PDB file of C-alpha atoms in Angstrom:
ATOM      1  CA  MET A   1      11.790  16.178 -35.968  1.00 47.00           C
ATOM      2  CA  ALA A   2       8.356  17.723 -35.181  1.00 51.00           C
ATOM      3  CA  GLU A   3       7.603  18.952 -31.705  1.00 62.00           C
ATOM      4  CA  LEU A   4       6.628  16.281 -29.231  1.00 70.00           C
ATOM      5  CA  PRO A   5       2.915  16.066 -28.391  1.00 74.00           C
ATOM      6  CA  LEU A   6       2.395  17.164 -24.797  1.00 76.00           C
ATOM      7  CA  SER A   7       0.363  13.923 -24.279  1.00 78.00           C
ATOM      8  CA  SER A   8       3.639  11.969 -24.433  1.00 86.00           C
ATOM      9  CA  LEU A   9       4.937  14.114 -21.527  1.00 95.00           C
ATOM     10  CA  ARG A  10       1.983  13.425 -19.207  1.00 94.00           C
ATOM     11  CA  ALA A  11       1.749  10.501 -16.756  1.00 94.00           C
ATOM     12  CA  ASP A  12      -0.004   7.445 -18.086  1.00 95.00           C
ATOM     13  CA  CYS A  13      -0.242   5.394 -14.862  1.00 94.00           C
ATOM     14  CA  PRO A  14      -1.889   2.271 -16.265  1.00 95.00           C
ATOM     15  CA  ASN A  15       1.135   1.776 -18.538  1.00 96.00           C
ATOM     16  CA  CYS A  16       3.647   2.340 -15.727  1.00 96.00           C
ATOM     17  CA  PHE A  17       4.724  -0.072 -12.991  1.00 96.00           C
ATOM     18  CA  GLY A  18       4.054   2.314 -10.074  1.00 96.00           C
ATOM     19  CA  LEU A  19       7.607   3.562 -10.347  1.00 97.00           C
ATOM     20  CA  CYS A  20       6.966   6.826  -8.435  1.00 96.00           C
ATOM     21  CA  CYS A  21       5.416   4.740  -5.668  1.00 97.00           C
ATOM     22  CA  VAL A  22       8.581   2.678  -5.307  1.00 97.00           C
ATOM     23  CA  ALA A  23      11.672   4.512  -6.549  1.00 96.00           C
ATOM     24  CA  THR A  24      11.006   7.729  -4.536  1.00 95.00           C
ATOM     25  CA  THR A  25      11.613   8.425  -0.847  1.00 95.00           C
ATOM     26  CA  PHE A  26       8.810   9.522   1.540  1.00 94.00           C
ATOM     27  CA  ARG A  27       9.447  11.434   4.804  1.00 94.00           C
ATOM     28  CA  ALA A  28       6.633  11.506   7.342  1.00 95.00           C
ATOM     29  CA  SER A  29       5.471  15.139   7.194  1.00 94.00           C
ATOM     30  CA  ALA A  30       2.541  17.293   6.076  1.00 91.00           C
ATOM     31  CA  ASP A  31       3.053  15.782   2.640  1.00 92.00           C
ATOM     32  CA  PHE A  32       3.356  12.069   3.539  1.00 95.00           C
ATOM     33  CA  ALA A  33       1.845  10.073   6.359  1.00 95.00           C
ATOM     34  CA  ILE A  34       4.689   7.604   6.537  1.00 95.00           C
ATOM     35  CA  ASP A  35       8.418   7.155   6.044  1.00 96.00           C
ATOM     36  CA  LYS A  36       9.317   5.113   3.022  1.00 96.00           C
ATOM     37  CA  PRO A  37      12.840   4.554   1.680  1.00 96.00           C
ATOM     38  CA  ALA A  38      13.630   4.625  -1.992  1.00 95.00           C
ATOM     39  CA  GLY A  39      13.221   1.106  -3.512  1.00 95.00           C
ATOM     40  CA  GLN A  40      10.486  -0.001  -1.126  1.00 96.00           C
ATOM     41  CA  ALA A  41       6.896  -0.048  -2.447  1.00 96.00           C
ATOM     42  CA  CYS A  42       4.328   2.230  -0.816  1.00 97.00           C
ATOM     43  CA  PRO A  43       1.862   0.054   1.104  1.00 96.00           C
ATOM     44  CA  ASN A  44      -0.971   1.687  -0.935  1.00 96.00           C
ATOM     45  CA  LEU A  45       0.410   0.241  -4.224  1.00 97.00           C
ATOM     46  CA  ARG A  46      -1.872  -2.414  -5.507  1.00 96.00           C
ATOM     47  CA  PRO A  47      -0.857  -5.648  -7.391  1.00 96.00           C
ATOM     48  CA  ASP A  48      -1.878  -4.019 -10.650  1.00 96.00           C
ATOM     49  CA  PHE A  49       0.543  -1.128  -9.920  1.00 96.00           C
ATOM     50  CA  LEU A  50      -2.205   1.409  -9.303  1.00 96.00           C
ATOM     51  CA  CYS A  51      -2.761   3.401  -6.144  1.00 96.00           C
ATOM     52  CA  GLY A  52      -5.290   1.908  -3.723  1.00 95.00           C
ATOM     53  CA  ILE A  53      -6.268   5.360  -2.297  1.00 96.00           C
ATOM     54  CA  HIS A  54      -5.810   7.502  -5.433  1.00 93.00           C
ATOM     55  CA  ASP A  55      -9.121   9.331  -4.916  1.00 91.00           C
ATOM     56  CA  ARG A  56      -8.408   9.926  -1.189  1.00 94.00           C
ATOM     57  CA  LEU A  57      -4.696  10.778  -1.102  1.00 94.00           C
ATOM     58  CA  ARG A  58      -5.066  14.198   0.492  1.00 92.00           C
ATOM     59  CA  GLU A  59      -7.479  12.938   3.137  1.00 93.00           C
ATOM     60  CA  ARG A  60      -5.165  10.044   3.954  1.00 95.00           C
ATOM     61  CA  GLY A  61      -2.130  12.293   4.425  1.00 95.00           C
ATOM     62  CA  PHE A  62      -0.403  11.800   1.048  1.00 95.00           C
ATOM     63  CA  ALA A  63      -0.734  15.265  -0.437  1.00 93.00           C
ATOM     64  CA  GLY A  64       2.828  14.927  -1.762  1.00 93.00           C
ATOM     65  CA  CYS A  65       1.714  12.271  -4.098  1.00 95.00           C
ATOM     66  CA  THR A  66      -0.872  14.541  -5.691  1.00 93.00           C
ATOM     67  CA  VAL A  67       1.711  17.076  -6.693  1.00 94.00           C
ATOM     68  CA  PHE A  68       4.271  14.671  -8.138  1.00 95.00           C
ATOM     69  CA  ASP A  69       4.616  14.719 -11.920  1.00 95.00           C
ATOM     70  CA  CYS A  70       6.825  12.266 -13.773  1.00 97.00           C
ATOM     71  CA  PHE A  71       6.230  14.135 -17.083  1.00 97.00           C
ATOM     72  CA  GLY A  72       5.479  10.729 -18.789  1.00 97.00           C
ATOM     73  CA  ALA A  73       8.813   9.140 -17.660  1.00 97.00           C
ATOM     74  CA  GLY A  74       7.055   6.254 -15.940  1.00 97.00           C
ATOM     75  CA  GLN A  75       5.498   4.739 -19.000  1.00 97.00           C
ATOM     76  CA  LYS A  76       8.575   5.463 -21.110  1.00 97.00           C
ATOM     77  CA  VAL A  77      10.759   3.488 -18.713  1.00 98.00           C
ATOM     78  CA  ALA A  78       8.280   0.696 -18.247  1.00 97.00           C
ATOM     79  CA  GLN A  79       7.233   0.171 -21.858  1.00 97.00           C
ATOM     80  CA  GLU A  80      10.183   1.227 -23.914  1.00 97.00           C
ATOM     81  CA  THR A  81      13.398   1.129 -21.863  1.00 98.00           C
ATOM     82  CA  PHE A  82      12.451  -2.142 -20.175  1.00 97.00           C
ATOM     83  CA  GLY A  83      10.213  -3.507 -22.911  1.00 97.00           C
ATOM     84  CA  GLY A  84       7.152  -4.108 -20.611  1.00 97.00           C
ATOM     85  CA  ARG A  85       9.048  -6.251 -18.059  1.00 96.00           C
ATOM     86  CA  ASP A  86       7.998  -5.202 -14.607  1.00 96.00           C
ATOM     87  CA  TRP A  87      10.159  -5.190 -11.485  1.00 96.00           C
ATOM     88  CA  ARG A  88       7.977  -7.671  -9.658  1.00 95.00           C
ATOM     89  CA  ALA A  89       8.141 -10.333 -12.333  1.00 95.00           C
ATOM     90  CA  ALA A  90      11.819  -9.611 -13.009  1.00 95.00           C
ATOM     91  CA  PRO A  91      13.236  -8.482  -9.651  1.00 96.00           C
ATOM     92  CA  GLN A  92      16.795  -8.376 -11.060  1.00 96.00           C
ATOM     93  CA  THR A  93      15.766  -5.272 -13.074  1.00 95.00           C
ATOM     94  CA  ALA A  94      14.408  -3.338 -10.066  1.00 96.00           C
ATOM     95  CA  GLY A  95      17.480  -1.392  -8.994  1.00 96.00           C
ATOM     96  CA  ARG A  96      18.386  -0.334 -12.437  1.00 97.00           C
ATOM     97  CA  MET A  97      14.763   0.492 -13.351  1.00 98.00           C
ATOM     98  CA  PHE A  98      14.362   2.742 -10.358  1.00 97.00           C
ATOM     99  CA  ALA A  99      17.638   4.553 -11.123  1.00 97.00           C
ATOM    100  CA  VAL A 100      16.682   5.039 -14.735  1.00 98.00           C
ATOM    101  CA  PHE A 101      13.276   6.345 -13.717  1.00 98.00           C
ATOM    102  CA  GLY A 102      14.940   9.217 -11.913  1.00 97.00           C
ATOM    103  CA  THR A 103      17.114  10.108 -14.932  1.00 97.00           C
ATOM    104  CA  MET A 104      14.187   9.753 -17.325  1.00 98.00           C
ATOM    105  CA  ARG A 105      12.036  12.080 -15.286  1.00 97.00           C
ATOM    106  CA  ARG A 106      14.651  14.781 -15.399  1.00 97.00           C
ATOM    107  CA  LEU A 107      15.014  14.360 -19.170  1.00 98.00           C
ATOM    108  CA  HIS A 108      11.230  14.511 -19.714  1.00 98.00           C
ATOM    109  CA  GLU A 109      10.942  17.613 -17.555  1.00 97.00           C
ATOM    110  CA  LEU A 110      13.509  19.223 -19.921  1.00 98.00           C
ATOM    111  CA  LEU A 111      11.452  18.078 -22.890  1.00 97.00           C
ATOM    112  CA  TRP A 112       8.336  19.703 -21.430  1.00 97.00           C
ATOM    113  CA  TYR A 113      10.028  23.058 -21.073  1.00 97.00           C
ATOM    114  CA  LEU A 114      11.702  22.885 -24.567  1.00 97.00           C
ATOM    115  CA  THR A 115       8.363  21.969 -26.135  1.00 96.00           C
ATOM    116  CA  GLU A 116       6.687  24.899 -24.523  1.00 96.00           C
ATOM    117  CA  ALA A 117       9.556  27.284 -25.490  1.00 97.00           C
ATOM    118  CA  LEU A 118       8.917  26.313 -29.075  1.00 96.00           C
ATOM    119  CA  THR A 119       5.340  27.733 -28.806  1.00 95.00           C
ATOM    120  CA  LEU A 120       6.685  31.172 -27.809  1.00 96.00           C
ATOM    121  CA  GLY A 121       6.307  33.237 -30.992  1.00 96.00           C
ATOM    122  CA  PRO A 122       8.632  36.056 -29.913  1.00 96.00           C
ATOM    123  CA  ALA A 123      11.393  33.482 -29.385  1.00 97.00           C
ATOM    124  CA  ALA A 124      11.292  32.451 -33.115  1.00 97.00           C
ATOM    125  CA  THR A 125      14.965  33.268 -33.494  1.00 98.00           C
ATOM    126  CA  LEU A 126      15.796  30.473 -31.072  1.00 98.00           C
ATOM    127  CA  HIS A 127      13.494  27.883 -32.533  1.00 97.00           C
ATOM    128  CA  THR A 128      16.166  26.159 -34.548  1.00 97.00           C
ATOM    129  CA  GLU A 129      18.430  25.776 -31.498  1.00 98.00           C
ATOM    130  CA  LEU A 130      15.503  24.699 -29.364  1.00 97.00           C
ATOM    131  CA  ARG A 131      14.455  21.996 -31.882  1.00 97.00           C
ATOM    132  CA  ARG A 132      18.046  20.752 -32.107  1.00 97.00           C
ATOM    133  CA  THR A 133      18.287  20.529 -28.304  1.00 98.00           C
ATOM    134  CA  LEU A 134      14.834  18.852 -28.022  1.00 97.00           C
ATOM    135  CA  ASP A 135      15.933  16.225 -30.577  1.00 97.00           C
ATOM    136  CA  GLU A 136      19.093  15.544 -28.597  1.00 97.00           C
ATOM    137  CA  ILE A 137      17.278  15.137 -25.312  1.00 97.00           C
ATOM    138  CA  GLU A 138      14.652  12.917 -26.942  1.00 97.00           C
ATOM    139  CA  ARG A 139      17.404  10.789 -28.491  1.00 97.00           C
ATOM    140  CA  ARG A 140      18.859  10.407 -25.054  1.00 97.00           C
ATOM    141  CA  THR A 141      15.585   9.095 -23.680  1.00 97.00           C
ATOM    142  CA  ARG A 142      15.825   6.208 -26.096  1.00 97.00           C
ATOM    143  CA  GLU A 143      19.280   5.038 -24.845  1.00 97.00           C
ATOM    144  CA  PRO A 144      19.556   1.585 -23.321  1.00 98.00           C
ATOM    145  CA  ALA A 145      19.067   1.281 -19.551  1.00 97.00           C
ATOM    146  CA  GLU A 146      22.710   0.879 -18.798  1.00 97.00           C
ATOM    147  CA  THR A 147      23.555   4.160 -20.518  1.00 97.00           C
ATOM    148  CA  LEU A 148      20.709   5.989 -18.885  1.00 97.00           C
ATOM    149  CA  GLU A 149      21.743   4.785 -15.474  1.00 94.00           C
ATOM    150  CA  ARG A 150      25.074   6.544 -15.846  1.00 94.00           C
ATOM    151  CA  LEU A 151      23.894   9.668 -17.701  1.00 96.00           C
ATOM    152  CA  ASP A 152      24.712  12.955 -16.016  1.00 93.00           C
ATOM    153  CA  VAL A 153      21.799  15.248 -16.761  1.00 96.00           C
ATOM    154  CA  SER A 154      23.223  18.224 -14.862  1.00 94.00           C
ATOM    155  CA  ALA A 155      25.221  19.572 -17.883  1.00 90.00           C
ATOM    156  CA  TYR A 156      22.117  19.422 -20.073  1.00 95.00           C
ATOM    157  CA  ARG A 157      20.061  21.288 -17.392  1.00 95.00           C
ATOM    158  CA  ARG A 158      22.658  24.042 -17.123  1.00 95.00           C
ATOM    159  CA  ASP A 159      22.847  24.607 -20.860  1.00 95.00           C
ATOM    160  CA  ILE A 160      19.074  24.310 -21.419  1.00 97.00           C
ATOM    161  CA  GLY A 161      18.409  26.618 -18.501  1.00 96.00           C
ATOM    162  CA  THR A 162      20.397  29.388 -20.248  1.00 97.00           C
ATOM    163  CA  LEU A 163      18.465  28.747 -23.454  1.00 97.00           C
ATOM    164  CA  LEU A 164      15.076  28.848 -21.686  1.00 98.00           C
ATOM    165  CA  ARG A 165      16.002  32.097 -19.890  1.00 97.00           C
ATOM    166  CA  HIS A 166      16.780  33.672 -23.297  1.00 97.00           C
ATOM    167  CA  ALA A 167      13.427  32.393 -24.732  1.00 98.00           C
ATOM    168  CA  SER A 168      11.646  33.745 -21.710  1.00 97.00           C
ATOM    169  CA  SER A 169      13.266  37.191 -22.051  1.00 96.00           C
ATOM    170  CA  LEU A 170      12.165  37.459 -25.632  1.00 96.00           C
ATOM    171  CA  ALA A 171       8.650  36.389 -24.788  1.00 96.00           C
ATOM    172  CA  ARG A 172       8.342  38.720 -21.794  1.00 96.00           C
ATOM    173  CA  ALA A 173       9.591  41.671 -23.870  1.00 93.00           C
ATOM    174  CA  GLY A 174       6.056  41.774 -25.261  1.00 85.00           C
ATOM    175  CA  ALA A 175       4.648  42.815 -21.894  1.00 86.00           C
ATOM    176  CA  PRO A 176       3.216  46.386 -21.842  1.00 83.00           C
ATOM    177  CA  ARG A 177       5.745  47.707 -19.386  1.00 80.00           C
ATOM    178  CA  GLU A 178       9.149  46.905 -17.988  1.00 78.00           C
ATOM    179  CA  SER A 179       8.874  43.584 -16.166  1.00 80.00           C
ATOM    180  CA  VAL A 180       9.479  43.153 -12.448  1.00 91.00           C
ATOM    181  CA  ASP A 181      12.470  40.938 -11.582  1.00 95.00           C
ATOM    182  CA  PHE A 182      11.710  38.611  -8.676  1.00 97.00           C
ATOM    183  CA  SER A 183      13.986  35.869  -9.882  1.00 96.00           C
ATOM    184  CA  ARG A 184      14.829  33.558  -6.882  1.00 97.00           C
ATOM    185  CA  ALA A 185      13.244  36.094  -4.552  1.00 98.00           C
ATOM    186  CA  ASP A 186      11.939  35.104  -1.107  1.00 98.00           C
ATOM    187  CA  LEU A 187       8.301  35.980  -1.300  1.00 98.00           C
ATOM    188  CA  ILE A 188       7.052  33.483   1.240  1.00 98.00           C
ATOM    189  CA  GLY A 189       3.759  34.542   2.711  1.00 98.00           C
ATOM    190  CA  LYS A 190       3.709  37.846   0.884  1.00 98.00           C
ATOM    191  CA  ASP A 191       0.479  39.769   0.265  1.00 98.00           C
ATOM    192  CA  LEU A 192       0.520  40.224  -3.508  1.00 98.00           C
ATOM    193  CA  ARG A 193      -3.230  40.415  -4.004  1.00 98.00           C
ATOM    194  CA  GLY A 194      -4.057  42.141  -7.263  1.00 98.00           C
ATOM    195  CA  ALA A 195      -0.388  42.628  -8.136  1.00 97.00           C
ATOM    196  CA  ASP A 196       0.544  43.578 -11.606  1.00 96.00           C
ATOM    197  CA  LEU A 197       3.079  40.918 -12.455  1.00 97.00           C
ATOM    198  CA  HIS A 198       2.512  40.888 -16.151  1.00 97.00           C
ATOM    199  CA  GLY A 199       5.722  39.736 -17.703  1.00 96.00           C
ATOM    200  CA  ALA A 200       7.446  39.371 -14.252  1.00 97.00           C
ATOM    201  CA  ASN A 201      10.491  37.222 -13.858  1.00 97.00           C
ATOM    202  CA  LEU A 202       9.559  34.782 -11.088  1.00 98.00           C
ATOM    203  CA  HIS A 203      12.060  32.161 -12.102  1.00 96.00           C
ATOM    204  CA  GLY A 204      12.793  30.105  -9.036  1.00 97.00           C
ATOM    205  CA  ALA A 205      10.935  32.449  -6.694  1.00 98.00           C
ATOM    206  CA  LEU A 206       9.777  31.183  -3.280  1.00 98.00           C
ATOM    207  CA  LEU A 207       6.049  31.974  -3.221  1.00 98.00           C
ATOM    208  CA  ILE A 208       5.111  29.404  -0.529  1.00 97.00           C
ATOM    209  CA  GLY A 209       1.839  30.575   1.091  1.00 98.00           C
ATOM    210  CA  ALA A 210       1.875  33.920  -0.786  1.00 98.00           C
ATOM    211  CA  ASP A 211      -1.464  35.513  -1.631  1.00 98.00           C
ATOM    212  CA  LEU A 212      -1.646  36.202  -5.327  1.00 98.00           C
ATOM    213  CA  ALA A 213      -5.458  36.420  -5.517  1.00 98.00           C
ATOM    214  CA  GLY A 214      -6.516  38.421  -8.512  1.00 98.00           C
ATOM    215  CA  ALA A 215      -2.908  38.958  -9.664  1.00 98.00           C
ATOM    216  CA  ASP A 216      -1.991  39.500 -13.312  1.00 97.00           C
ATOM    217  CA  LEU A 217       0.534  36.781 -14.113  1.00 98.00           C
ATOM    218  CA  ARG A 218       0.270  36.859 -17.866  1.00 97.00           C
ATOM    219  CA  LEU A 219       3.645  36.251 -19.506  1.00 97.00           C
ATOM    220  CA  ALA A 220       5.158  35.749 -16.034  1.00 97.00           C
ATOM    221  CA  ASP A 221       8.089  33.303 -15.988  1.00 98.00           C
ATOM    222  CA  LEU A 222       7.308  30.724 -13.299  1.00 98.00           C
ATOM    223  CA  LEU A 223      10.054  28.153 -14.127  1.00 97.00           C
ATOM    224  CA  GLY A 224      10.948  26.400 -10.867  1.00 96.00           C
ATOM    225  CA  ALA A 225       8.846  28.780  -8.746  1.00 98.00           C
ATOM    226  CA  ASP A 226       7.690  27.189  -5.511  1.00 98.00           C
ATOM    227  CA  LEU A 227       3.915  27.497  -5.407  1.00 98.00           C
ATOM    228  CA  ARG A 228       3.179  25.392  -2.403  1.00 96.00           C
ATOM    229  CA  ALA A 229       0.003  26.698  -0.767  1.00 96.00           C
ATOM    230  CA  THR A 230       0.136  29.804  -2.957  1.00 98.00           C
ATOM    231  CA  LYS A 231      -3.279  31.438  -3.242  1.00 98.00           C
ATOM    232  CA  LEU A 232      -4.239  31.918  -6.896  1.00 98.00           C
ATOM    233  CA  ALA A 233      -7.979  32.610  -6.642  1.00 97.00           C
ATOM    234  CA  GLY A 234      -8.956  34.849  -9.534  1.00 97.00           C
ATOM    235  CA  ALA A 235      -5.419  35.149 -10.793  1.00 98.00           C
ATOM    236  CA  ASP A 236      -4.788  35.389 -14.512  1.00 98.00           C
ATOM    237  CA  LEU A 237      -2.147  32.728 -15.534  1.00 98.00           C
ATOM    238  CA  SER A 238      -3.523  32.297 -19.065  1.00 98.00           C
ATOM    239  CA  THR A 239      -0.201  33.033 -20.751  1.00 97.00           C
ATOM    240  CA  ALA A 240       2.230  32.254 -17.903  1.00 98.00           C
ATOM    241  CA  ILE A 241       5.495  30.828 -19.086  1.00 97.00           C
ATOM    242  CA  PHE A 242       6.948  27.479 -17.971  1.00 98.00           C
ATOM    243  CA  LEU A 243       4.107  26.790 -15.528  1.00 97.00           C
ATOM    244  CA  THR A 244       3.632  23.038 -14.794  1.00 97.00           C
ATOM    245  CA  GLN A 245       0.690  20.963 -13.563  1.00 96.00           C
ATOM    246  CA  SER A 246       2.567  20.033 -10.371  1.00 96.00           C
ATOM    247  CA  GLN A 247       2.992  23.703  -9.542  1.00 98.00           C
ATOM    248  CA  LEU A 248      -0.749  24.213  -9.858  1.00 97.00           C
ATOM    249  CA  ASP A 249      -1.509  21.096  -7.863  1.00 96.00           C
ATOM    250  CA  ALA A 250       0.622  22.464  -5.004  1.00 96.00           C
ATOM    251  CA  ALA A 251      -1.278  25.778  -5.061  1.00 97.00           C
ATOM    252  CA  THR A 252      -4.902  26.728  -4.348  1.00 97.00           C
ATOM    253  CA  GLY A 253      -7.272  28.524  -6.664  1.00 97.00           C
ATOM    254  CA  ASP A 254     -10.821  28.637  -7.864  1.00 96.00           C
ATOM    255  CA  ARG A 255     -12.987  28.685 -10.942  1.00 95.00           C
ATOM    256  CA  ALA A 256     -12.050  32.364 -11.537  1.00 96.00           C
ATOM    257  CA  THR A 257      -8.356  31.400 -11.927  1.00 98.00           C
ATOM    258  CA  THR A 258      -7.433  31.587 -15.603  1.00 98.00           C
ATOM    259  CA  LEU A 259      -5.094  28.811 -16.682  1.00 98.00           C
ATOM    260  CA  PRO A 260      -3.063  28.006 -19.807  1.00 96.00           C
ATOM    261  CA  ARG A 261      -4.989  25.698 -22.182  1.00 93.00           C
ATOM    262  CA  SER A 262      -2.334  22.954 -21.748  1.00 92.00           C
ATOM    263  CA  LEU A 263      -3.026  22.593 -17.967  1.00 95.00           C
ATOM    264  CA  ARG A 264      -6.091  21.419 -16.022  1.00 94.00           C
ATOM    265  CA  ARG A 265      -7.787  22.893 -13.014  1.00 96.00           C
ATOM    266  CA  PRO A 266      -6.761  20.745  -9.976  1.00 95.00           C
ATOM    267  CA  ALA A 267      -9.626  18.769  -8.468  1.00 90.00           C
ATOM    268  CA  HIS A 268      -9.024  20.011  -4.926  1.00 90.00           C
ATOM    269  CA  TRP A 269      -9.394  23.719  -5.840  1.00 92.00           C
ATOM    270  CA  ALA A 270     -12.488  25.398  -4.401  1.00 72.00           C
ATOM    271  CA  SER A 271     -15.450  25.695  -6.688  1.00 54.00           C
TER     272      SER A 271
END
């Protein structure tokens, strides 16, 4: 099977049923203006399943919505798993649909990382295993709803995590010097302006509120790194590994921030 196009792993809201606006839980906080239990529709969800305040989410206190990424799981569940039947017209499907959405999102996130790993030239020795694993996960996404509802993704995440770390190590070996290991490090609020993090292992690092302005993050492994309110003005992330759109949306940056071609500059970043 050929690699999946990244477009299939990006949210297509008009072809979803607002699943992230219903299936997920909101807690009143800096990220959400209200409490909302899982399974209850957000009051901002319109009859056409689109958000009524999509262009004003941050101003209205729903910053958490702007950083959520379903990796294309919403339209997959809506149009393929449930064949275009929506939970309003067929309320008996609602509970199962919401449960399947959570499983599908985790599977699609794994597909995103596997697809990116296959673009890493130095990890070519792993490409056969990566393709085999990608095919298996993609096959799982096409299972019927009752199977997906019971599927335990944790074992897949564990095994794929090991594979991704191996791919990352091979890719980062091309950095000009020995890489810094900040894996799962607590770097909350740290001043890392201009830091040389070329090829650094930042896997799962806590970078909440850290200042990485002007930092060199080429070939840095950012899988699972927490970039909430991280300052990335002028930073070079052009070849950062396993960086996602939701991580960028949670951070701040500017026009001088260099991004991978597969990701877009968030609209709320300063010009």
